[in-house]
Short mmCIF file of C-alpha atoms and ligand atoms in Angstrom, two decimals:
data_model
loop_
_atom_site.label_atom_id
_atom_site.label_comp_id
_atom_site.label_asym_id
_atom_site.label_seq_id
_atom_site.Cartn_x
_atom_site.Cartn_y
_atom_site.Cartn_z
CA MET L 16 -17.83 74.06 -191.28
CA PRO L 17 -15.74 71.70 -189.10
CA ASP L 18 -16.26 71.94 -185.35
CA ALA L 19 -14.03 74.44 -183.54
CA LYS L 20 -11.24 72.86 -181.52
CA ILE L 21 -11.30 73.87 -177.88
CA ALA L 22 -8.74 73.51 -175.11
CA VAL L 23 -9.82 73.92 -171.49
CA LEU L 24 -7.36 75.03 -168.79
CA ILE L 25 -8.19 73.99 -165.24
CA SER L 26 -6.66 73.91 -161.77
CA GLY L 27 -9.30 72.09 -159.71
CA ARG L 28 -12.78 70.62 -159.50
CA GLY L 29 -13.70 71.14 -163.14
CA SER L 30 -17.46 71.55 -162.93
CA ASN L 31 -17.36 74.13 -165.74
CA LEU L 32 -15.18 71.75 -167.75
CA LYS L 33 -17.94 69.15 -167.23
CA ALA L 34 -20.58 71.58 -168.48
CA LEU L 35 -18.50 72.25 -171.60
CA LEU L 36 -17.83 68.53 -172.14
CA ASP L 37 -21.55 67.79 -171.88
CA ALA L 38 -22.41 70.59 -174.31
CA CYS L 39 -19.79 69.42 -176.82
CA ALA L 40 -21.20 65.89 -176.66
CA ALA L 41 -24.42 67.09 -178.31
CA PRO L 42 -24.28 66.43 -182.06
CA ASP L 43 -25.40 69.93 -183.03
CA TYR L 44 -22.92 71.77 -180.77
CA PRO L 45 -20.32 73.48 -183.01
CA ALA L 46 -17.20 72.73 -180.91
CA ASP L 47 -15.12 69.81 -179.64
CA ILE L 48 -12.84 69.76 -176.64
CA VAL L 49 -9.56 68.31 -177.89
CA LEU L 50 -7.29 69.05 -174.93
CA VAL L 51 -7.52 69.67 -171.20
CA ILE L 52 -4.49 71.13 -169.43
CA SER L 53 -4.11 71.36 -165.67
CA ASN L 54 -1.32 73.14 -163.82
CA LYS L 55 -2.13 70.93 -160.80
CA PRO L 56 -1.36 67.20 -161.03
CA LYS L 57 -4.21 66.31 -158.65
CA ALA L 58 -6.96 68.43 -160.17
CA ALA L 59 -10.23 66.48 -159.98
CA GLY L 60 -11.18 67.85 -163.38
CA LEU L 61 -8.53 65.63 -164.99
CA ASP L 62 -10.70 62.58 -164.19
CA LEU L 63 -13.63 64.18 -165.98
CA ALA L 64 -11.49 64.63 -169.08
CA ARG L 65 -10.24 61.05 -168.83
CA LYS L 66 -13.78 59.70 -168.56
CA ALA L 67 -14.81 61.72 -171.59
CA GLY L 68 -11.85 60.34 -173.55
CA VAL L 69 -10.27 63.76 -174.03
CA THR L 70 -6.48 64.18 -174.19
CA GLN L 71 -5.18 65.68 -170.99
CA ALA L 72 -1.88 67.14 -169.95
CA VAL L 73 -0.46 68.22 -166.63
CA ILE L 74 1.92 71.13 -166.94
CA ASP L 75 2.97 71.80 -163.38
CA HIS L 76 3.87 75.46 -162.89
CA ARG L 77 6.31 74.42 -160.14
CA ASP L 78 8.52 72.83 -162.81
CA PHE L 79 9.24 76.23 -164.36
CA GLU L 80 11.45 79.04 -163.18
CA THR L 81 9.37 81.88 -164.51
CA ARG L 82 5.72 82.53 -165.31
CA GLU L 83 6.72 83.18 -168.92
CA ASP L 84 8.42 79.77 -169.21
CA PHE L 85 5.31 78.04 -167.89
CA ASP L 86 3.04 80.01 -170.20
CA GLU L 87 5.25 79.19 -173.18
CA ALA L 88 5.02 75.46 -172.38
CA VAL L 89 1.21 75.77 -172.27
CA SER L 90 1.17 77.73 -175.52
CA GLU L 91 3.31 75.13 -177.20
CA ARG L 92 0.82 72.39 -176.32
CA LEU L 93 -2.07 74.52 -177.51
CA ARG L 94 -0.33 75.25 -180.81
CA ALA L 95 0.55 71.59 -181.31
CA ALA L 96 -3.12 70.66 -180.79
CA LYS L 97 -4.09 73.40 -183.29
CA VAL L 98 -6.81 74.71 -181.00
CA ASP L 99 -9.08 77.52 -182.12
CA TYR L 100 -10.19 78.69 -178.66
CA VAL L 101 -8.86 78.35 -175.12
CA CYS L 102 -11.38 78.29 -172.27
CA LEU L 103 -10.19 79.01 -168.75
CA ALA L 104 -12.36 77.13 -166.28
CA GLY L 105 -11.19 77.60 -162.72
CA PHE L 106 -7.60 78.07 -163.92
CA MET L 107 -5.99 79.74 -160.94
CA ARG L 108 -2.96 81.40 -162.48
CA MET L 109 -2.45 84.81 -163.96
CA LEU L 110 -1.31 84.58 -167.56
CA SER L 111 1.56 86.71 -168.82
CA PRO L 112 0.96 89.53 -171.33
CA GLY L 113 2.82 87.53 -174.01
CA PHE L 114 0.44 84.58 -173.63
CA VAL L 115 -2.63 86.82 -173.62
CA ASP L 116 -1.36 88.59 -176.77
CA GLU L 117 -0.79 85.36 -178.63
CA TRP L 118 -4.30 84.07 -177.82
CA ARG L 119 -6.14 87.41 -177.83
CA GLY L 120 -9.68 87.04 -179.14
CA ARG L 121 -9.48 83.28 -178.66
CA LEU L 122 -9.01 83.20 -174.89
CA ILE L 123 -12.17 83.06 -172.76
CA ASN L 124 -12.73 83.02 -169.00
CA ILE L 125 -15.62 82.58 -166.58
CA HIS L 126 -15.80 84.57 -163.36
CA PRO L 127 -18.39 84.26 -160.55
CA SER L 128 -19.50 87.90 -160.43
CA LEU L 129 -21.15 90.46 -162.64
CA LEU L 130 -17.95 92.08 -163.91
CA PRO L 131 -16.52 94.66 -163.68
CA ALA L 132 -17.74 94.38 -160.07
CA PHE L 133 -15.86 92.02 -157.76
CA ARG L 134 -12.78 91.08 -159.71
CA GLY L 135 -10.27 88.81 -158.02
CA LEU L 136 -10.64 86.13 -155.37
CA HIS L 137 -13.18 85.26 -152.62
CA VAL L 138 -15.84 86.88 -154.73
CA GLN L 139 -18.96 85.29 -153.24
CA GLU L 140 -17.83 86.12 -149.71
CA ARG L 141 -17.13 89.73 -150.69
CA MET L 142 -20.55 90.03 -152.33
CA LEU L 143 -22.25 88.76 -149.18
CA ASP L 144 -20.23 91.20 -147.08
CA ALA L 145 -21.19 94.07 -149.39
CA GLY L 146 -24.86 93.13 -149.13
CA VAL L 147 -25.48 93.08 -152.88
CA LYS L 148 -28.96 91.88 -153.80
CA ILE L 149 -28.10 90.59 -157.25
CA ALA L 150 -25.05 88.42 -157.90
CA GLY L 151 -24.12 86.44 -160.98
CA CYS L 152 -21.39 85.35 -163.32
CA THR L 153 -19.63 86.59 -166.46
CA VAL L 154 -18.04 84.96 -169.46
CA HIS L 155 -15.50 87.27 -171.09
CA PHE L 156 -12.56 87.44 -173.43
CA VAL L 157 -9.33 87.69 -171.48
CA SER L 158 -7.12 90.76 -171.50
CA ALA L 159 -3.85 91.11 -169.61
CA GLU L 160 -5.55 92.69 -166.57
CA MET L 161 -7.11 90.25 -164.08
CA ASP L 162 -10.80 89.42 -164.70
CA ALA L 163 -11.12 92.01 -167.43
CA GLY L 164 -11.75 92.02 -171.17
CA PRO L 165 -14.76 92.23 -173.51
CA ILE L 166 -17.83 90.69 -171.87
CA ILE L 167 -19.54 87.96 -173.89
CA GLY L 168 -22.41 87.14 -171.53
CA GLN L 169 -23.66 87.41 -167.98
CA ALA L 170 -26.22 85.63 -165.81
CA ALA L 171 -27.76 87.21 -162.73
CA VAL L 172 -29.10 85.47 -159.63
CA PRO L 173 -30.72 86.94 -156.52
CA VAL L 174 -28.96 86.94 -153.17
CA LEU L 175 -31.58 85.54 -150.81
CA PRO L 176 -32.10 86.22 -147.11
CA GLY L 177 -30.13 83.66 -145.12
CA ASP L 178 -27.76 82.88 -147.97
CA THR L 179 -24.46 81.34 -146.95
CA LEU L 180 -21.24 81.22 -148.89
CA GLU L 181 -22.20 77.71 -150.00
CA SER L 182 -25.78 78.44 -151.03
CA LEU L 183 -24.84 81.58 -152.98
CA SER L 184 -21.85 79.89 -154.65
CA GLU L 185 -24.06 76.98 -155.66
CA ARG L 186 -26.75 79.26 -157.15
CA ILE L 187 -24.12 81.14 -159.18
CA LEU L 188 -22.36 77.94 -160.28
CA GLU L 189 -25.60 76.51 -161.65
CA GLN L 190 -25.83 79.52 -163.96
CA GLU L 191 -22.13 79.31 -164.86
CA HIS L 192 -22.80 75.86 -166.25
CA ARG L 193 -25.56 77.21 -168.50
CA LEU L 194 -23.79 80.42 -169.48
CA TYR L 195 -20.36 79.10 -170.50
CA PRO L 196 -21.53 76.67 -173.21
CA GLN L 197 -24.01 79.25 -174.48
CA CYS L 198 -21.36 81.98 -174.81
CA LEU L 199 -18.85 79.64 -176.42
CA ARG L 200 -21.48 78.69 -178.98
CA LEU L 201 -22.17 82.35 -179.81
CA ILE L 202 -18.46 82.96 -180.38
CA VAL L 203 -17.80 79.81 -182.39
CA ASP L 204 -20.87 80.47 -184.55
CA GLY L 205 -19.59 84.00 -185.22
CA ARG L 206 -22.79 85.46 -183.77
CA ALA L 207 -20.87 87.45 -181.17
CA ARG L 208 -17.78 89.41 -182.08
CA ILE L 209 -15.28 91.69 -180.39
CA SER L 210 -15.72 95.30 -181.39
CA GLY L 211 -13.17 97.47 -179.62
CA ALA L 212 -13.59 97.00 -175.87
CA VAL L 213 -16.98 95.27 -176.09
CA VAL L 214 -18.66 92.27 -177.68
CA GLN L 215 -21.49 92.84 -180.12
CA TYR L 216 -24.17 90.31 -181.04
CA ASP L 217 -26.02 89.64 -184.22
CA ALA L 218 -29.60 90.86 -184.13
CA GLN L 219 -30.88 87.28 -183.63
CA VAL L 220 -29.58 87.09 -180.05
CA GLU L 221 -32.66 87.89 -178.02
CA GLY L 222 -32.65 89.63 -174.66
CA ALA L 223 -34.15 88.15 -171.50
CA GLY L 224 -36.55 89.67 -168.95
CA SER L 225 -35.31 91.56 -165.92
CA LEU L 226 -34.39 90.23 -162.51
CA ILE L 227 -35.52 92.47 -159.66
CA ASN L 228 -34.61 91.46 -156.13
CA PRO L 229 -36.48 91.69 -153.81
CA PRO L 230 -39.28 91.16 -156.34
CA VAL L 231 -41.61 94.08 -157.09
CA ASP L 232 -45.33 93.28 -156.52
C1 GRF H 329 -15.87 78.91 -160.88
O1 GRF H 329 -16.63 79.56 -159.90
C2 GRF H 329 -15.36 79.89 -161.91
O2 GRF H 329 -16.25 80.95 -162.13
C3 GRF H 329 -14.11 80.41 -161.28
O3 GRF H 329 -13.53 79.30 -160.62
C4 GRF H 329 -14.56 78.36 -160.31
C5 GRF H 329 -14.16 77.07 -160.96
O4 GRF H 329 -15.01 76.00 -160.63
N1 GRF H 329 -13.24 81.01 -162.27
P1 GRF H 329 -14.92 74.63 -161.43
O5 GRF H 329 -13.49 74.13 -161.28
O6 GRF H 329 -15.28 74.89 -162.86
O7 GRF H 329 -15.90 73.72 -160.74
#
């Protein structure tokens, strides 16, 4: 089967884009990134795409009168590139219901919490404030509601005594970079599929051990 064609939508730093680019560079990885779109002309992630030789486009949301017009311009580029899946990676704009409908089942996002807890912004700060002992990240299919949709995979990390916003964010981000390529592979391989409101795996996807924090003796 030919590799799946992936587009990645970014707004900033692009460390998850980098993780996906690195994964796609491996000969046995079943996907290729064919297009990177940023809504911000100065997004650092654009340089990563350039260095990897991937086509990039800036579609500046400020050039459009409505959200729908912007989304349609993005969709048009995605259609023209004949992409199979669209990965949001730090893309900081809500997408309109029309866009989400068109790409439903092919639109994937990563969020730095164990959804459905802590949707929205300033997630790591809010987790620290709430005193949670286990944080993490989620890769999920996108539905019209913010940070919602069938969950493909999650990674958990402990919140440690003395954690700061930076140290916790860094610990979560490290797992994001492992989780996103892994989840995309499961989807592209057809080993994980949407079934109603959830994602089901083939039997071959093995579970991991538990994370208990603070650890039990
Ligand atoms: C990540 O924490 C991701 O979970 C969230 O936005 C951040 C993007 O970081 N959606 P980067 O641009 O991929 O480095």
